[in-house]
Tab-separated table of C-alpha atoms in Angstrom:
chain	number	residue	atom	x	y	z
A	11	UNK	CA	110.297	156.047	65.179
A	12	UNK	CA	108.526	153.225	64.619
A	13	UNK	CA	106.794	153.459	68.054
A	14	UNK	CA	105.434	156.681	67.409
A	15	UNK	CA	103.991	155.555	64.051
A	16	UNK	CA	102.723	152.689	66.323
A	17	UNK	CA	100.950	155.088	68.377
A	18	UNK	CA	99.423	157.074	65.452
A	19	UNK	CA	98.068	153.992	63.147
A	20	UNK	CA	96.646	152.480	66.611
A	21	UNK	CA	94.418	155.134	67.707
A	22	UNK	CA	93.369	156.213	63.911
A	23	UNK	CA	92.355	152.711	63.910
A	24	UNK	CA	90.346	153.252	66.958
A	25	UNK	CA	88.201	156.398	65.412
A	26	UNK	CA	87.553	154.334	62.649
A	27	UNK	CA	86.199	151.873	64.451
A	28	UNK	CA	84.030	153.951	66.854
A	29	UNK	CA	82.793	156.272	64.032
A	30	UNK	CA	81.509	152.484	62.511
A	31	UNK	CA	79.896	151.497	65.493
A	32	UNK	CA	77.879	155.572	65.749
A	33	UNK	CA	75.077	154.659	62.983
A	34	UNK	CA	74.017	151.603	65.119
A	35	UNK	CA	74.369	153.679	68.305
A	36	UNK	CA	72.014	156.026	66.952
A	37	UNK	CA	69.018	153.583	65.559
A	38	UNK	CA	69.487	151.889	68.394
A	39	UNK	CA	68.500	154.918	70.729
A	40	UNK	CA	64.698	155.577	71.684
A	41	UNK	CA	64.247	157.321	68.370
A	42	UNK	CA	60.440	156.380	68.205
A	43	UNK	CA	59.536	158.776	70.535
A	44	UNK	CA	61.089	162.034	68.924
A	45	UNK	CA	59.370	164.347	67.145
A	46	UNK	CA	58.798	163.591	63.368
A	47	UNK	CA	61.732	166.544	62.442
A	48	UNK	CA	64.109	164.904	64.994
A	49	UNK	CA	63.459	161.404	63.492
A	50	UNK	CA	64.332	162.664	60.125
A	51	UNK	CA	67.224	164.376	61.168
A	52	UNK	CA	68.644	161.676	62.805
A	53	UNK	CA	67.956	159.387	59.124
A	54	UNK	CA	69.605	161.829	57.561
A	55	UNK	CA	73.005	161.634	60.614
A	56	UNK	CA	72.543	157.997	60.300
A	57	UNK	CA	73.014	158.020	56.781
A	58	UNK	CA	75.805	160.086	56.862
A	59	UNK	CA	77.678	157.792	59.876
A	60	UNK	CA	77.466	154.860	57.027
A	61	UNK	CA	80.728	155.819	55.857
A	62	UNK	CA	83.749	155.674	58.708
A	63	UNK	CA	85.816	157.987	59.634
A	64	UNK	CA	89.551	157.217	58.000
A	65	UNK	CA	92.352	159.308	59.001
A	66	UNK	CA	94.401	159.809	55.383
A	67	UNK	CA	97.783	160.052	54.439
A	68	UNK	CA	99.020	163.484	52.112
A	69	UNK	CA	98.169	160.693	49.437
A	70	UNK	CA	94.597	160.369	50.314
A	71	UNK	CA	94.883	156.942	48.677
A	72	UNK	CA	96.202	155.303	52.247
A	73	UNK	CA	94.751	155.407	55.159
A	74	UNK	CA	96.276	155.010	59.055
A	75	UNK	CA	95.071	151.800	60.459
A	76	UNK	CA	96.980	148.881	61.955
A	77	UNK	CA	97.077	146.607	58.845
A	78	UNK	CA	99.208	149.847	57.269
A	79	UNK	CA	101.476	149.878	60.702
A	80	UNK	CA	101.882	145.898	59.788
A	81	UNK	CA	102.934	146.569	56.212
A	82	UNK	CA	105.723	149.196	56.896
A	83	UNK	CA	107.085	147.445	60.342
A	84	UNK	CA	107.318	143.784	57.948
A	85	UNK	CA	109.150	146.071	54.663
A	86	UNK	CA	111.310	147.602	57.506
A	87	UNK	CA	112.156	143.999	58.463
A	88	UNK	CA	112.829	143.013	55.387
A	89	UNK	CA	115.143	145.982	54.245
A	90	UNK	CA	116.936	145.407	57.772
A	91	UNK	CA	117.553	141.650	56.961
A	92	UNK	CA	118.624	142.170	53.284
A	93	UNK	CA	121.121	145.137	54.450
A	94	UNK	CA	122.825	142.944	56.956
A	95	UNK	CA	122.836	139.417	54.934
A	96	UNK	CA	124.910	141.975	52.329
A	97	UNK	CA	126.673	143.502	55.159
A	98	UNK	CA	128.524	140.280	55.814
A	99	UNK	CA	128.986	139.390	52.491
A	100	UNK	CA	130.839	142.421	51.731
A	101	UNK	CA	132.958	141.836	54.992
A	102	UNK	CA	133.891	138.651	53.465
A	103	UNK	CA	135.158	139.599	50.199
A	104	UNK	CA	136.888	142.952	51.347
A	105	UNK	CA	138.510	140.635	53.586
């Protein structure tokens, strides 16, 4: 399970990378020589690229990206480590 949420944080993380890296991709095409509608369209694309892409949760508050894979793999850790230290110590008082 946690593979597969893995899988799905890494390449959300990936979009939102790329869609970052589109605004630059477009000034930094041969826009000078476009026609003066093409250049503005391309403003107004650029302006809209500002903003990356974030794949959202039902929430809409979180986001998939790799720091959110890091915070739910360590709190699994944690809950697995805490279950087991009380594991044992109920083993030792039952017995």
């Amino acid at each position: 399970m946690l593979s597969q949420l893995f899988m799905l944080c890494y390449f959300a993380n990936e979009v939102s990378l790329r869609s970052a890296e589109l605004s630059y991709s477009l000034y930094s095409s041969e826009w000078t020589r476009c026609s003066q509608t093409n250049r503005r369209m391309m403003l107004l694309m650029m302006a809209q690229f500002d903003v990356p892409i974030r794949i959202k949760t039902i929430n809409r508050c979180y986001s998939f990206n790799l720091p959110a894979f890091t915070s739910v793999s360590t709190s699994n850790l944690k809950i697995k480590r805490t279950k087991h230290k009380y594991s044992q110590k109920l083993e030792i008082y039952l017995f």
